[in-house]
Structures are given as structure tokens and as C-alpha cells.
CSV table of C-alpha atoms and ligand atoms in Angstrom, one decimal:
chain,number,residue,atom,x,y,z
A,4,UNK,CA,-20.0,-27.5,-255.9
A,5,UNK,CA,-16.1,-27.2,-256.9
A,6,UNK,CA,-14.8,-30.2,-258.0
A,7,UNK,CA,-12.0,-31.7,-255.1
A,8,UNK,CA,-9.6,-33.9,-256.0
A,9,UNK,CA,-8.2,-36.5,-253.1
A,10,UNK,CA,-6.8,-39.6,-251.6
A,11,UNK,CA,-9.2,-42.4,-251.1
A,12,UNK,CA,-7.7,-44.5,-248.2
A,13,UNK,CA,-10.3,-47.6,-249.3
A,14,UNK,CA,-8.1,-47.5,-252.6
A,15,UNK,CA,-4.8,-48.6,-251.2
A,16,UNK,CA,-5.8,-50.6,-248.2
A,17,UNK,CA,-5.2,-47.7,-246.0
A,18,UNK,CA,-6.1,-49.4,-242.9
A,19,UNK,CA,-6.1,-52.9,-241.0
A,20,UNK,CA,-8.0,-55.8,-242.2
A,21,UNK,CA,-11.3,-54.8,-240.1
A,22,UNK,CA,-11.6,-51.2,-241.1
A,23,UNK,CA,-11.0,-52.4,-244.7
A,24,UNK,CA,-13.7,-55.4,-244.2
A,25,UNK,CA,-16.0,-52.9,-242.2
A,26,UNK,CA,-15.8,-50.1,-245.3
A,27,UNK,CA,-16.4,-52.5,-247.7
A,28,UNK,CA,-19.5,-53.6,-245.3
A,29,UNK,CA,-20.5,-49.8,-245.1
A,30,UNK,CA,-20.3,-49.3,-249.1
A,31,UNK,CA,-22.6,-52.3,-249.7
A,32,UNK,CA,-25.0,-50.6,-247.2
A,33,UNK,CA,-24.8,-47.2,-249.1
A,34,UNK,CA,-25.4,-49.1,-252.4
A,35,UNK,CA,-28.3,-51.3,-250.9
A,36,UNK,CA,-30.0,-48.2,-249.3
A,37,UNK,CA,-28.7,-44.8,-250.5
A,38,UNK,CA,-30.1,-45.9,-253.9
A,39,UNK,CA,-27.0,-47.4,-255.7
A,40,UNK,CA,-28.7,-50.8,-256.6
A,41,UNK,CA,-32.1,-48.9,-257.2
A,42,UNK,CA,-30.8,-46.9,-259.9
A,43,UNK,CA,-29.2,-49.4,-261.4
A,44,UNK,CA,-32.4,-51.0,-262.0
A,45,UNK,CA,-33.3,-47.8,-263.6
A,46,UNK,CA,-29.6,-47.6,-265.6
A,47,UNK,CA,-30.4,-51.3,-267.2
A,48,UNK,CA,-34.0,-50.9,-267.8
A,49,UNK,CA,-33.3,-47.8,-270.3
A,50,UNK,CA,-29.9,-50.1,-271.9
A,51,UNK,CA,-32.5,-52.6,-272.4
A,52,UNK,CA,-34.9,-50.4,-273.4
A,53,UNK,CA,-32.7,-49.1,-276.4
A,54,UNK,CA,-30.2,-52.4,-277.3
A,55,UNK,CA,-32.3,-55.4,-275.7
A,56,UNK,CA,-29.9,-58.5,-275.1
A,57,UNK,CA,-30.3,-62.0,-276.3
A,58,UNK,CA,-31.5,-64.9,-274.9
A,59,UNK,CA,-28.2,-66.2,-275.4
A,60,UNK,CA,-25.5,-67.0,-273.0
A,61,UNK,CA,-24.0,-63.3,-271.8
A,62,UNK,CA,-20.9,-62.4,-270.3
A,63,UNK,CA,-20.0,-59.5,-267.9
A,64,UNK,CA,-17.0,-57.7,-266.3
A,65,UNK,CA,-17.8,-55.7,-262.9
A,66,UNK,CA,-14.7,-52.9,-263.1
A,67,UNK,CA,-13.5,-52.0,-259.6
A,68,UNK,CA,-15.6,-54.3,-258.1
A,69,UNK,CA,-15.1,-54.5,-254.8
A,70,UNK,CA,-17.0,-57.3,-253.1
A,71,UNK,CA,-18.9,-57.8,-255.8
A,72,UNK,CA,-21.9,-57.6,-254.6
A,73,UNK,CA,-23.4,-54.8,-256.4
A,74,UNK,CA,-22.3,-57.2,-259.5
A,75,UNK,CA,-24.2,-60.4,-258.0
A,76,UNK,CA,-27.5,-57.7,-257.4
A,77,UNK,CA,-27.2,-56.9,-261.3
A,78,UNK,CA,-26.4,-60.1,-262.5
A,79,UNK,CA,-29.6,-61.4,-259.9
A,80,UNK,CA,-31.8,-58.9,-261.4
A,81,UNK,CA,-31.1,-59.6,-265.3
A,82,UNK,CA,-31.3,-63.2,-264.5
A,83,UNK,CA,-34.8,-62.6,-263.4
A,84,UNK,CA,-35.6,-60.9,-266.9
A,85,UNK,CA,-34.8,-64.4,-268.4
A,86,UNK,CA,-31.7,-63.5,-269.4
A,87,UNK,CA,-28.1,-65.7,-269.1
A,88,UNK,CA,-25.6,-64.0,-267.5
A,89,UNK,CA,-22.1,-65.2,-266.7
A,90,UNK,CA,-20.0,-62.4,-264.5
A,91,UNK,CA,-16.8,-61.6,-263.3
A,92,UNK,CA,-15.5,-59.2,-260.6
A,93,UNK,CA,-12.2,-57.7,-261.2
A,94,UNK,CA,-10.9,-55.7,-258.9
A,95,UNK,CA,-7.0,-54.8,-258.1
A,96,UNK,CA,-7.2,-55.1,-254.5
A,97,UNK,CA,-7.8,-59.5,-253.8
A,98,UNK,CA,-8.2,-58.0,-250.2
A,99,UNK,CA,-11.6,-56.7,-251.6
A,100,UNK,CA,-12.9,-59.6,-253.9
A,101,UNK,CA,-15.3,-61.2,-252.2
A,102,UNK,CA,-14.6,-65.0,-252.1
A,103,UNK,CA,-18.4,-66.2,-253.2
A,104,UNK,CA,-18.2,-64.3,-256.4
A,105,UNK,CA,-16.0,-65.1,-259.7
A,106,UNK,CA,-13.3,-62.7,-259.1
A,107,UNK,CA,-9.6,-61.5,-260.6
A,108,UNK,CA,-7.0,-59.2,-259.0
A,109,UNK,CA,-6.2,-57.2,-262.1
A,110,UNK,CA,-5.7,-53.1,-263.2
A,111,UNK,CA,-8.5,-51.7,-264.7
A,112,UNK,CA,-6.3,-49.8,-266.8
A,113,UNK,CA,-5.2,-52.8,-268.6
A,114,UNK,CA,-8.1,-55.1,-268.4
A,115,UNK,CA,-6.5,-59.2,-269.3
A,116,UNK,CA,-9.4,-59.5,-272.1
A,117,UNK,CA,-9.3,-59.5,-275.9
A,118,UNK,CA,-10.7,-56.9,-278.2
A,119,UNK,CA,-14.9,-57.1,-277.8
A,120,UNK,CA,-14.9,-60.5,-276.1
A,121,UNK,CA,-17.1,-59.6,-273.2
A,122,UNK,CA,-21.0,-58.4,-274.0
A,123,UNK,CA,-21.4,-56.4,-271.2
A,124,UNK,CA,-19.1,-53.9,-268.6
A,125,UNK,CA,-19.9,-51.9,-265.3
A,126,UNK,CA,-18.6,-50.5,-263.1
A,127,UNK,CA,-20.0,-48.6,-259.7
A,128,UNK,CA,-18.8,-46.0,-258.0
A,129,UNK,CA,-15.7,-46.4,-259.4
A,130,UNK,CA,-15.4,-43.6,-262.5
A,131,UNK,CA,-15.0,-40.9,-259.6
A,132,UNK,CA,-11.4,-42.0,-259.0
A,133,UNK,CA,-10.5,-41.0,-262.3
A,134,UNK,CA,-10.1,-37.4,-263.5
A,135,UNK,CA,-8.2,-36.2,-266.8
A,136,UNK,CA,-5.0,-34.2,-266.2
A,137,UNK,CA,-2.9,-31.9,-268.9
A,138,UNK,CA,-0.6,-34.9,-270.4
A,139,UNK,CA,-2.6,-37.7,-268.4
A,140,UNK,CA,-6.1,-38.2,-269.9
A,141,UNK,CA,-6.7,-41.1,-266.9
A,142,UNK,CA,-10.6,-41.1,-267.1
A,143,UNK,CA,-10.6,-40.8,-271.0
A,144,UNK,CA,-8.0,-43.9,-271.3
A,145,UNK,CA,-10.1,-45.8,-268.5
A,146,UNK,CA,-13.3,-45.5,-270.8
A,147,UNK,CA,-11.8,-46.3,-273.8
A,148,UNK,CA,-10.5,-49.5,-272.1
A,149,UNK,CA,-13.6,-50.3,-270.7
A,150,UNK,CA,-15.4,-49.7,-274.6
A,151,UNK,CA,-12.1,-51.7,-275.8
A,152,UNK,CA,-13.5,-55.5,-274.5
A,153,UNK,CA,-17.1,-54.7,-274.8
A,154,UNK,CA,-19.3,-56.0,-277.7
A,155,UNK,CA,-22.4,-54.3,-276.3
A,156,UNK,CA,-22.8,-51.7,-273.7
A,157,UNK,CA,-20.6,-49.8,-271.2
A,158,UNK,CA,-22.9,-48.8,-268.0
A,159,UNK,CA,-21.6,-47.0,-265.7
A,160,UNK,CA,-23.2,-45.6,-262.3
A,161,UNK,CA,-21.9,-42.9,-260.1
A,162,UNK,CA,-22.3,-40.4,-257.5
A,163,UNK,CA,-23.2,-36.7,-258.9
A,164,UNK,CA,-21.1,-34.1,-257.3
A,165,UNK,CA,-23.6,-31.7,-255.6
A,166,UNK,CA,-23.7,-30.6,-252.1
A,167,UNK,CA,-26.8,-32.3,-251.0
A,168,UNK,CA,-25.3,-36.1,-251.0
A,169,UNK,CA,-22.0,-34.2,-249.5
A,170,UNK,CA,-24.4,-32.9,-246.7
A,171,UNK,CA,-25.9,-36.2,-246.2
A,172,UNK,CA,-23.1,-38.3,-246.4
A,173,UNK,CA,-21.3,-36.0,-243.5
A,174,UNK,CA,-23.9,-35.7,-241.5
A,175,UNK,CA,-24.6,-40.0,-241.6
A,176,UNK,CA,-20.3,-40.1,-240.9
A,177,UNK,CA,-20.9,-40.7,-236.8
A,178,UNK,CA,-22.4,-44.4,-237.8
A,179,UNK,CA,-20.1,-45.3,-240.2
A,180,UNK,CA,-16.3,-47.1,-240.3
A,181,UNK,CA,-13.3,-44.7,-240.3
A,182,UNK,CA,-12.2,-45.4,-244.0
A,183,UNK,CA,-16.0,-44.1,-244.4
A,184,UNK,CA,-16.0,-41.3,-242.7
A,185,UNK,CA,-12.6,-40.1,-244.7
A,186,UNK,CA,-13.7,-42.0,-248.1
A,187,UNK,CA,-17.1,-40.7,-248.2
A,188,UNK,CA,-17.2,-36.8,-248.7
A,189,UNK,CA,-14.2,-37.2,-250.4
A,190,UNK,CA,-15.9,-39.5,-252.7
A,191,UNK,CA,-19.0,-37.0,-253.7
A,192,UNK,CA,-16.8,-33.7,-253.8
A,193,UNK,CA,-14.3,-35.6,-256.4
A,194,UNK,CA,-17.2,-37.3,-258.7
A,195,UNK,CA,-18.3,-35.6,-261.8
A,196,UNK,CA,-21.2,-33.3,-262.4
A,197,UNK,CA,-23.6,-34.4,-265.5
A,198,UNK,CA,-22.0,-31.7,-268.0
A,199,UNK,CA,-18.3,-33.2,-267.1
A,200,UNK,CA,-19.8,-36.7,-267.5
A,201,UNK,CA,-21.1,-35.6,-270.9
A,202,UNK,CA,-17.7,-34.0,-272.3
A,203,UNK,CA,-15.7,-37.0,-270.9
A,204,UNK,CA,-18.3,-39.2,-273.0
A,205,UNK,CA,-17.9,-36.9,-275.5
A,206,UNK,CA,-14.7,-38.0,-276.1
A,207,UNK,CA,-14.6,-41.9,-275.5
A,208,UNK,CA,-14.9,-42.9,-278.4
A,209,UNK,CA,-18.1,-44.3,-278.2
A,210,UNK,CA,-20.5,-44.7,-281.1
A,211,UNK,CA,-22.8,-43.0,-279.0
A,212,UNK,CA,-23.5,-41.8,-275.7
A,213,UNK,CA,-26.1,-41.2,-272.6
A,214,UNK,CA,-25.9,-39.7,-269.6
A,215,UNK,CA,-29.3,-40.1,-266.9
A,216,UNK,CA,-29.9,-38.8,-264.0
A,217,UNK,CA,-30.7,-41.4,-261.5
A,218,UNK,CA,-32.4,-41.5,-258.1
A,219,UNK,CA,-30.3,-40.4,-254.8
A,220,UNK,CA,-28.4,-38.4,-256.5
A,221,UNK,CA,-26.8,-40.6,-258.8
A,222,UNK,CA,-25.4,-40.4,-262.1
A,223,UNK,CA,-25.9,-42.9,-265.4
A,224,UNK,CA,-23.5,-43.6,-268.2
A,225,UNK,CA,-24.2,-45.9,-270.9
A,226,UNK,CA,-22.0,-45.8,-273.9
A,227,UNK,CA,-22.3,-48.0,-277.1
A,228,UNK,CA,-18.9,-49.5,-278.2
A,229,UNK,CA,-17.6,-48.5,-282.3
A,230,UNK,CA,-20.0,-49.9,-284.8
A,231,UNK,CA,-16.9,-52.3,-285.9
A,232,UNK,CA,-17.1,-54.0,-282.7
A,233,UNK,CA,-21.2,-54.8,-282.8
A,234,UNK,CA,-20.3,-56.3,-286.4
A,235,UNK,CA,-18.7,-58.7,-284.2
A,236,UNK,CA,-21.8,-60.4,-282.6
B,1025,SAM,C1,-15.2,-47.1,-253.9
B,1025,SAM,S1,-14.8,-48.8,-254.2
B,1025,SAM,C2,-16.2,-49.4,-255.1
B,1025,SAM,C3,-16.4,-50.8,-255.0
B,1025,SAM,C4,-17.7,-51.4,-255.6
B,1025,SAM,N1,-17.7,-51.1,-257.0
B,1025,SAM,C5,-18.9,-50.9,-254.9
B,1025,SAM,O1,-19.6,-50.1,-255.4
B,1025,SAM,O2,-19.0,-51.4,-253.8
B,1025,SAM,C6,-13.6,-48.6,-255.5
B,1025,SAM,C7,-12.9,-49.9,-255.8
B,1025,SAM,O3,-12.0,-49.7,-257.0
B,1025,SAM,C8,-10.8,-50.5,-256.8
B,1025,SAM,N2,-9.8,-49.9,-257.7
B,1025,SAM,C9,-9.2,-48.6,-257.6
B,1025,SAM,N3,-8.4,-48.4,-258.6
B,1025,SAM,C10,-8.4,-49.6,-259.3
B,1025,SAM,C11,-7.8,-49.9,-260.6
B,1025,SAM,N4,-6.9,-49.1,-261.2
B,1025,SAM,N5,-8.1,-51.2,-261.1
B,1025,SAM,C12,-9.0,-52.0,-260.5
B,1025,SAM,N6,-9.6,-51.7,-259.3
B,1025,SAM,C13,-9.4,-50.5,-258.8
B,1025,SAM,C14,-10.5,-50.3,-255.3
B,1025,SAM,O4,-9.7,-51.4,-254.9
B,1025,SAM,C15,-12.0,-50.4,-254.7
B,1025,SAM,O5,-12.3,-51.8,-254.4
């Protein structure tokens, strides 16, 4: 499927205060049953598999959160594996924080954290609003800054372009909001395929990279920050 570029009216509040709240309600639906916090059950258990995490206090920044809930399912789910996690959602919409979560308004692209001070980053359905342009490497620079604060792991969980989820997602638009029904499609035909994911990995910076293919129709990223900053643990 040819990669589409758009407008995603979710992004800038493109609507009144119900249609925003009701497309944030729909997304958590898509993520609780189209397989988003599934595969990232599958995403952490192969980052754990290959860099395990302490039993030590852990911190960890949700990117483009949104509510935050897919952020509370993760942080739920690693808390269960014994592990003490401490997260924040950051998000630069404060009409999309949820208020039950830790949460700051800030730009992704110039995340307010020091140089490896935070273990862990995420982010969901979030890479697919960023796309490398001649003289604007946007998705390169938004990787680096994510790999910038972390001390242990970048993890990052997407749709894959392909016209299957595109079908699906058109043909479920009747029962969903109408920042949905535009945001959606839109959504799949602008995320990246596995081989773009790879190349755009390729060149993070990374010490070293993974991509996995994940249930649904979903894409993994994990990428390990520079060796200097895992010196700093
Ligand atoms: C499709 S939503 C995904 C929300 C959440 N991750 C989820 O899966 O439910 C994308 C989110 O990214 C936020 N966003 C877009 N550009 C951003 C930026 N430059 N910095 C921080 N957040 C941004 C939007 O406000 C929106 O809440």
C-alpha cells in the first residue's frame, strides 16, 4: 500500500470537547480490542527477554500519550512481573491527559528531561505522525530524542501500513466518533511498513535495533540507547 501522508484532526483538537473526548474514548477501545495492549504484552516480553530490568525503582515516559491509559495498562502489567515502575504521560494536548494519570503538557520534540535520566520510553500509535522530509528528518530527530533521555530501552508500537487494517478500520467507521472515522484510515495509510521502520532505525542512532511484527497488524520497535548512556546505570 502507498504510503499517504495527512492531517490528523485528533492532533490539533480539530473538534468540540465531545468529539475530542469521544475519539479519545474510541482509540482506547481500538487499543483494548484491535490488539494494541495485546501486542504490547508481546513488545515487553521480548525487551525483557533480551535486557531484563531490575528490581529497582524504574521510571517511564509515555510519548504522545493521550489519556494515558495505554501507559497505566503497561505500567499495570510490569507491575505484576514484580517490577517498580514510576510513569509519566506527556502529551502536548492537556485536553488529552487524562486527569487520573501523572501527566505533563509538553512537545515531544523537545522532551523537559536530562540526558539518560529516565529507564524506560514508549510511545503508541504515535511514531505514524512523523515522516522524514528532504531538509526535515522529523521522525529521525523524534527517535533520537526519545533515545536522548533513556537509560534503557525505546519501545515503540505502531500500526503497519497494509490494506487489511485500512479495510477493517473503514469498514468498522459507521460505529465510531467523527474524528475516528477521518483519523482512522488516515492513520494506517500514513504509518510505516516494517522495511521503512527498519531504515528509520537504521539511522537513530541506536546501539542496536529491532523491529517485530506484532498481532493485529501491528508493528514493534525496540531500540537500545548508545553504550555511553547504559555506563550510566
Ligand atoms: C493517535 S493519538 C495516540 C494517543 C495514545 N498514545 C493512544 O494510543 O491512545 C496521538 C497523540 O499524540 C499527541 N501529539 C501529537 N504531536 C505531538 C507532539 N509533537 N508532542 C506531544 N504529543 C503529540 C496528540 O495530541 C495525541 O494525543
Amino acid at each position: 500500500m502507498r504510503l499517504r501522508l495527512a492531517h490528523e484532526l485528533l492532533d490539533d483538537d480539530e473538534g468540540t470537547p465531545a468529539e475530542i473526548e469521544r475519539g479519545l474514548g474510541d482509540l482506547w477501545w481500538i487499543n483494548r480490542h484491535l490488539g494494541g495492549v495485546s501486542s504490547w504484552r508481546r513488545l515487553w516480553t521480548r525487551f525483557l527477554g533480551v535486557s531484563p530490568l531490575p528490581a529497582e525503582p524504574l521510571t517511564l515516559l509515555d510519548v504522545g500519550a493521550g489519556t494515558g491509559q495505554v501507559m497505566e495498562a503497561n505500567t499495570a502489567w510490569l507491575r505484576h512481573r514484580g517490577l517498580t515502575v514510576t510513569a509519566v504521560a506527556l502529551d502536548r494536548r492537556l485536553t488529552h491527559l487524562g486527569v487520573d494519570v501523572p501527566a505533563l503538557a509538553a512537545d515531544a520534540n523537545r522532551l523537559p528531561f536530562a540526558d539518560a535520566s529516565l529507564d524506560l520510553v514508549t510511545c503508541n500509535l504515535f511514531l505514524h505522525h512523523f515522516h522524514d522530509q528532504p531538509g526535515e528528518p522529523v521522525a529521525s530527530r523524534l527517535l533520537q530524542e526519545m533515545l536522548r533521555v533513556a537509560r534503557r530501552g525505546v519501545l515503540i508500537n505502531d500500526l503497519e501500513r497494509s490494506w487489511w487494517p485500512y479495510l477493517a478500520i473503514r469498514a468498522m467507521s459507521p460505529g465510531f466518533s467523527r474524528l475516528t472515522r477521518h483519523d482512522g484510515p488516515r492513520s494506517v495509510a500514513q504509518a510505516y511498513t516494517r522495511r521503512e521502520l527498519e531504515v528509520l532505525a537504521g539511522g537513530s542512532g541506536a546501539a542496536r535495533f529491532e523491529v517485530l511484527r506484532l498481532p493485529r497488524y501491528r508493528l514493534g520497535l525496540i531500540l537500545w540507547p548508545p553504550e555511553a548512556q547504559h555506563a550510566a546505570l
